[in-house]
Coordinates of C-alpha atoms in Angstrom, one line a residue:
M15 CA -7.4 -24.0 -16.6
A16 CA -7.4 -20.2 -16.1
T17 CA -6.3 -17.8 -13.3
D18 CA -9.1 -16.7 -10.9
T19 CA -9.0 -13.0 -10.0
S20 CA -11.3 -13.6 -7.0
K21 CA -8.4 -15.4 -5.3
Y22 CA -6.0 -12.4 -5.8
K23 CA -4.9 -10.4 -2.8
L24 CA -3.6 -6.8 -2.5
N25 CA -0.6 -8.1 -0.6
H26 CA 1.7 -5.3 0.3
T27 CA 2.9 -1.7 -0.2
M28 CA 6.7 -1.2 -0.6
L29 CA 8.5 1.7 0.9
R30 CA 12.2 2.5 0.6
V31 CA 13.7 3.4 4.0
K32 CA 16.9 5.0 5.1
D33 CA 17.5 3.2 8.4
P34 CA 15.9 -0.2 8.8
V35 CA 16.5 -0.5 12.5
E36 CA 14.8 2.8 13.3
T37 CA 12.0 2.2 10.8
V38 CA 11.2 -1.3 12.0
K39 CA 11.1 0.0 15.6
F40 CA 8.5 2.6 14.5
Y41 CA 6.2 0.1 12.8
E42 CA 6.5 -2.3 15.8
L43 CA 5.4 0.6 18.0
L44 CA 2.3 0.8 15.7
G45 CA 1.7 -2.9 16.6
M46 CA 3.1 -4.5 13.5
K47 CA 5.6 -7.5 13.5
V48 CA 8.3 -8.5 11.1
I49 CA 6.8 -11.7 9.7
N50 CA 9.5 -12.2 7.0
K51 CA 12.9 -10.9 6.0
I52 CA 14.5 -11.6 2.7
P53 CA 18.2 -10.6 2.6
N54 CA 19.7 -10.0 -0.8
P55 CA 23.4 -9.3 -0.1
Q56 CA 24.2 -10.2 -3.8
W57 CA 22.2 -7.1 -4.8
N58 CA 23.0 -5.0 -1.7
F59 CA 19.5 -4.7 -0.3
D60 CA 17.2 -6.4 2.3
L61 CA 13.4 -6.7 2.4
Y62 CA 11.4 -6.6 5.7
F63 CA 7.7 -7.6 5.6
L64 CA 5.6 -6.3 8.5
A65 CA 2.0 -7.0 9.4
F66 CA -0.4 -7.0 12.3
D67 CA -0.1 -10.6 13.4
G68 CA -1.7 -10.9 16.8
P69 CA -4.6 -13.4 17.6
Q70 CA -7.2 -10.7 16.7
A71 CA -5.5 -9.8 13.4
E72 CA -7.0 -10.6 10.0
S73 CA -4.7 -13.4 9.0
P74 CA -2.3 -14.3 11.9
G75 CA 0.3 -16.9 11.1
K76 CA -0.3 -17.2 7.4
H77 CA 2.4 -17.2 4.8
W78 CA 3.4 -13.6 3.9
T79 CA 2.2 -14.0 0.4
D80 CA -1.2 -15.3 1.6
R81 CA -2.2 -12.1 3.4
E82 CA -3.3 -8.5 2.7
G83 CA -2.2 -5.4 4.6
I84 CA 1.6 -5.9 4.6
V85 CA 4.2 -3.1 4.6
E86 CA 7.4 -4.0 2.8
L87 CA 10.4 -2.0 3.8
T88 CA 13.3 -2.0 1.3
H89 CA 16.7 -1.0 2.7
N90 CA 19.6 -0.4 0.3
Y91 CA 22.9 -1.0 2.0
G92 CA 24.7 2.1 3.2
T93 CA 21.8 4.6 3.1
E94 CA 21.7 4.7 6.9
S95 CA 25.1 6.2 7.1
N96 CA 24.8 8.4 4.0
A97 CA 24.1 12.0 5.1
E98 CA 23.1 13.0 1.5
Y99 CA 20.5 10.2 1.1
T100 CA 17.0 11.4 1.4
I101 CA 13.6 9.7 0.9
C102 CA 10.8 11.1 -1.3
N103 CA 7.9 10.7 1.0
G104 CA 5.4 11.3 -1.7
N105 CA 3.5 14.0 0.1
D106 CA 5.5 17.1 -0.6
E107 CA 3.2 17.7 -3.6
P108 CA 1.3 15.6 -2.1
H109 CA 0.9 12.0 -3.5
R110 CA 0.5 9.1 -1.2
D111 CA -0.1 7.7 2.3
I112 CA -0.8 4.4 4.0
A113 CA -3.6 4.1 6.6
I114 CA -4.2 2.0 9.7
S115 CA -7.5 1.7 11.4
V116 CA -7.6 1.5 15.2
D117 CA -10.1 0.5 17.9
N118 CA -9.9 3.8 19.9
L119 CA -8.9 6.7 17.8
Q120 CA -8.2 9.2 20.5
S121 CA -6.4 6.7 22.7
A122 CA -4.3 5.4 19.8
C123 CA -3.2 8.9 18.9
D124 CA -2.5 9.8 22.5
R125 CA -0.3 6.7 22.8
L126 CA 1.8 7.7 19.8
E127 CA 2.1 11.3 21.0
Q128 CA 3.4 10.0 24.4
A129 CA 6.0 8.0 22.4
N130 CA 7.1 11.3 20.7
V131 CA 6.0 10.3 17.3
A132 CA 5.9 13.2 14.9
F133 CA 2.5 14.2 13.5
K134 CA 1.6 15.9 10.2
K135 CA -1.9 16.4 11.5
K136 CA -3.2 15.7 15.0
L137 CA -6.9 14.8 15.7
S138 CA -7.4 18.3 17.2
E139 CA -6.1 20.1 14.2
G140 CA -7.9 21.2 11.0
R141 CA -11.5 20.5 10.1
M142 CA -11.4 16.7 9.9
R143 CA -11.4 15.6 13.5
H144 CA -11.9 11.9 12.6
I145 CA -8.5 11.3 11.1
A146 CA -4.9 12.0 12.0
F147 CA -1.6 11.7 10.2
A148 CA 1.5 10.5 11.9
K149 CA 5.0 10.5 10.2
D150 CA 7.3 7.5 10.2
P151 CA 11.1 8.1 10.5
N152 CA 11.4 8.5 6.7
G153 CA 8.6 11.1 6.6
Y154 CA 6.0 8.8 5.1
W155 CA 2.5 9.8 6.2
I156 CA 0.5 7.2 8.2
E157 CA -3.2 8.0 8.2
I158 CA -5.0 6.9 11.4
I159 CA -8.7 6.2 11.1
G160 CA -11.2 4.5 13.4
L161 CA -12.5 1.0 13.1
K162 CA -16.3 0.9 12.7
D163 CA -17.0 -0.1 16.3
Q164 CA -14.9 2.1 18.6
V165 CA -14.2 1.0 22.2
T166 CA -14.0 3.1 25.3
T167 CA -11.2 1.0 26.8
E168 CA -7.5 1.7 26.3
T169 CA -6.3 1.1 22.7
N170 CA -5.2 -2.4 21.9
T171 CA -2.8 -2.7 18.9
S172 CA -3.6 -6.3 18.3
T173 CA -7.0 -5.2 16.9
Y174 CA -5.5 -2.8 14.3
R175 CA -5.7 -3.2 10.6
M176 CA -3.4 -2.0 7.8
N177 CA -6.4 -0.7 6.0
H178 CA -5.3 0.9 2.7
S179 CA -2.7 2.5 0.5
M180 CA -3.5 5.8 -1.2
I181 CA -2.2 6.9 -4.6
R182 CA -3.2 10.0 -6.5
V183 CA -4.3 9.4 -10.1
K184 CA -4.5 11.7 -13.1
S185 CA -7.6 10.1 -14.6
A186 CA -10.2 8.4 -12.4
K187 CA -11.8 6.8 -15.4
E188 CA -8.6 5.2 -16.7
S189 CA -7.3 4.1 -13.3
L190 CA -10.7 2.6 -12.3
K191 CA -10.9 0.7 -15.5
F192 CA -7.3 -0.7 -15.0
Y193 CA -7.8 -1.8 -11.4
Q194 CA -11.2 -3.3 -12.0
E195 CA -10.9 -4.8 -15.5
T196 CA -7.2 -5.7 -15.6
M197 CA -6.3 -6.3 -12.0
G198 CA -9.8 -7.8 -11.0
M199 CA -10.5 -5.5 -8.1
T200 CA -14.0 -4.3 -7.1
L201 CA -14.9 -0.6 -6.3
L202 CA -16.1 -1.0 -2.7
R203 CA -16.7 2.7 -1.8
T204 CA -16.8 6.1 -3.4
S205 CA -16.5 9.4 -1.6
E206 CA -17.3 12.4 -3.7
N207 CA -16.1 15.8 -2.4
E208 CA -17.4 18.3 -4.9
A209 CA -16.8 21.3 -2.7
A210 CA -13.2 20.4 -2.3
K211 CA -12.9 19.2 -5.9
F212 CA -11.7 15.7 -5.3
N213 CA -13.1 12.2 -5.2
L214 CA -11.9 9.1 -3.3
Y215 CA -12.3 5.5 -4.7
F216 CA -11.7 2.5 -2.5
L217 CA -11.0 -0.7 -4.3
G218 CA -10.1 -4.2 -3.1
Y219 CA -10.6 -7.9 -3.8
K220 CA -14.2 -8.4 -2.8
R221 CA -14.8 -10.9 0.0
E222 CA -17.8 -13.1 0.6
G223 CA -20.7 -10.9 1.9
E224 CA -19.2 -7.6 0.7
T225 CA -21.1 -5.4 -1.6
E226 CA -20.1 -2.7 -4.1
N227 CA -20.3 0.8 -2.8
S228 CA -20.3 -0.3 0.8
S229 CA -20.2 2.5 3.4
A230 CA -18.0 0.5 5.8
T231 CA -14.5 -0.3 4.6
S232 CA -12.4 0.6 7.7
D233 CA -12.6 -2.8 9.3
R234 CA -10.6 -4.7 6.7
E235 CA -7.2 -4.8 5.1
G236 CA -5.9 -4.8 1.5
L237 CA -7.6 -1.7 0.1
L238 CA -6.4 0.7 -2.5
E239 CA -7.5 4.3 -2.3
L240 CA -7.4 6.3 -5.5
T241 CA -7.5 10.1 -5.1
Y242 CA -8.6 12.1 -8.1
N243 CA -8.4 15.9 -8.1
Y244 CA -10.8 17.5 -10.5
G245 CA -9.3 18.7 -13.7
T246 CA -6.0 16.8 -13.7
D247 CA -7.2 14.8 -16.8
D248 CA -8.4 17.9 -18.6
P249 CA -6.8 17.9 -22.1
D250 CA -6.2 21.7 -21.7
S251 CA -4.5 21.3 -18.3
D252 CA -0.8 21.8 -17.8
F253 CA -0.7 19.0 -15.3
K254 CA 1.8 16.4 -16.5
G255 CA 1.2 13.6 -14.0
Y256 CA 2.4 12.3 -10.6
H257 CA 5.8 11.2 -9.5
D258 CA 5.7 7.4 -9.5
G259 CA 8.1 6.9 -6.5
N260 CA 10.7 5.1 -8.6
A261 CA 12.2 7.9 -10.6
E262 CA 14.7 10.0 -8.6
P263 CA 14.2 11.0 -5.8
Q264 CA 12.9 7.6 -4.8
G265 CA 10.6 6.6 -2.0
F266 CA 7.4 4.6 -2.4
G267 CA 8.1 1.7 -4.7
H268 CA 5.1 -0.3 -5.6
I269 CA 2.0 -2.1 -4.5
C270 CA 1.9 -5.9 -4.8
V271 CA -0.8 -8.4 -5.8
S272 CA -0.4 -12.1 -5.0
V273 CA -2.1 -14.4 -7.4
D274 CA -3.4 -18.0 -7.5
D275 CA -1.1 -19.1 -10.4
L276 CA 1.7 -16.7 -11.4
D277 CA 2.3 -18.0 -14.9
L278 CA -1.4 -18.1 -15.8
A279 CA -2.0 -14.7 -14.3
C280 CA 0.9 -13.2 -16.3
A281 CA -0.5 -14.8 -19.4
R282 CA -3.8 -13.1 -18.7
F283 CA -2.2 -9.8 -18.2
E284 CA -0.3 -10.2 -21.5
E285 CA -3.7 -10.8 -23.2
C286 CA -5.0 -7.6 -21.5
G287 CA -2.2 -5.7 -23.2
V288 CA -0.6 -4.3 -20.0
N289 CA 2.4 -2.0 -19.9
W290 CA 5.1 -4.2 -18.5
K291 CA 7.9 -2.9 -16.4
K292 CA 9.3 -6.5 -16.1
R293 CA 7.9 -9.7 -17.4
L294 CA 8.6 -13.0 -15.6
T295 CA 11.1 -13.9 -18.2
D296 CA 13.1 -10.7 -17.8
G297 CA 16.1 -10.3 -15.6
K298 CA 17.5 -12.6 -12.9
M299 CA 14.4 -12.7 -10.7
K300 CA 12.0 -15.2 -12.5
D301 CA 9.4 -15.3 -9.7
V302 CA 8.2 -11.7 -9.8
A303 CA 6.7 -9.5 -12.5
F304 CA 5.9 -5.8 -12.6
I305 CA 3.1 -4.0 -14.4
K306 CA 2.8 -0.2 -14.8
D307 CA -0.6 1.3 -14.1
P308 CA -2.0 4.3 -16.2
D309 CA 0.0 6.7 -14.0
G310 CA 3.2 4.7 -14.1
Y311 CA 2.9 3.3 -10.6
W312 CA 4.5 -0.2 -10.4
V313 CA 2.2 -3.2 -9.5
E314 CA 4.3 -6.2 -8.5
V315 CA 2.8 -9.7 -9.1
V316 CA 3.9 -12.7 -7.0
Q317 CA 2.7 -16.2 -6.4
N318 CA 0.4 -16.8 -3.4
E319 CA 2.4 -19.5 -1.7
G320 CA -0.6 -20.5 0.4
I321 CA -2.3 -21.6 -2.8
K322 CA 0.6 -23.0 -4.8
K323 CA 4.3 -23.5 -3.8
R324 CA 6.7 -21.8 -6.1
T325 CA 9.7 -20.0 -4.5
G326 CA 10.0 -21.3 -1.0
W327 CA 10.1 -17.7 0.3

């Protein structure tokens, strides 16, 4: 018996946060719900898992490991009262964002503005009038894009999707090979922007009926967007690489893939010759593994408890 990558899911994106109360309140304003909390007082941190969970969501009511489009917030005890603690939002250079897709782009942005949410870019600003960027309480950028079929009625958060996580990569060729061949993802859409000297690659675990290089990816969850800026992989370039979010100063932590059989999946990754951050057998936590992608970003691997029970999370 072997692991089946077609059953894998891009489960969540982990972000470290300063104040969990304030941050959870923000994501609830977006329409998300805390679907699980894992306290870890023995290690002085708690985990909050948020997702769109209404009746019109993609996977309402499912176990948190059996979903895509989750945001995991990590709170290390005491940061909320530490005036010197700051979050690396990943965009000062810039590096990363997460994106939600909404039913009525203008109405959704108006609603957030009325709630005094800070924006990096409003719809009315810049050349790209089809996207906006809000900022969460930690400074992380939340890209806001439209679902394929926009409505004229007032926005309804129960229809929203946590569409994708974006990371910048040094070599498109190396990263695409890793996420397709090693992680089992499919390249679903490519956006080439030669004039601006960057390309976007949208990958995910292909679902029934989906085709490669589809033009419509905004209506689903669980996508990974790779941003490649031309020349960063040039051997003569002075570019050294991107901050992985886990070196100081910390912020973004990892993306997570849930698998059909954790032991078999990790055995396959071993055969693929991955660069391990943590094997299943390392450390005290024997139910999670971490792989490093070509840029050093961490990819957590966990058991999909909807397929096979393991931890009782």
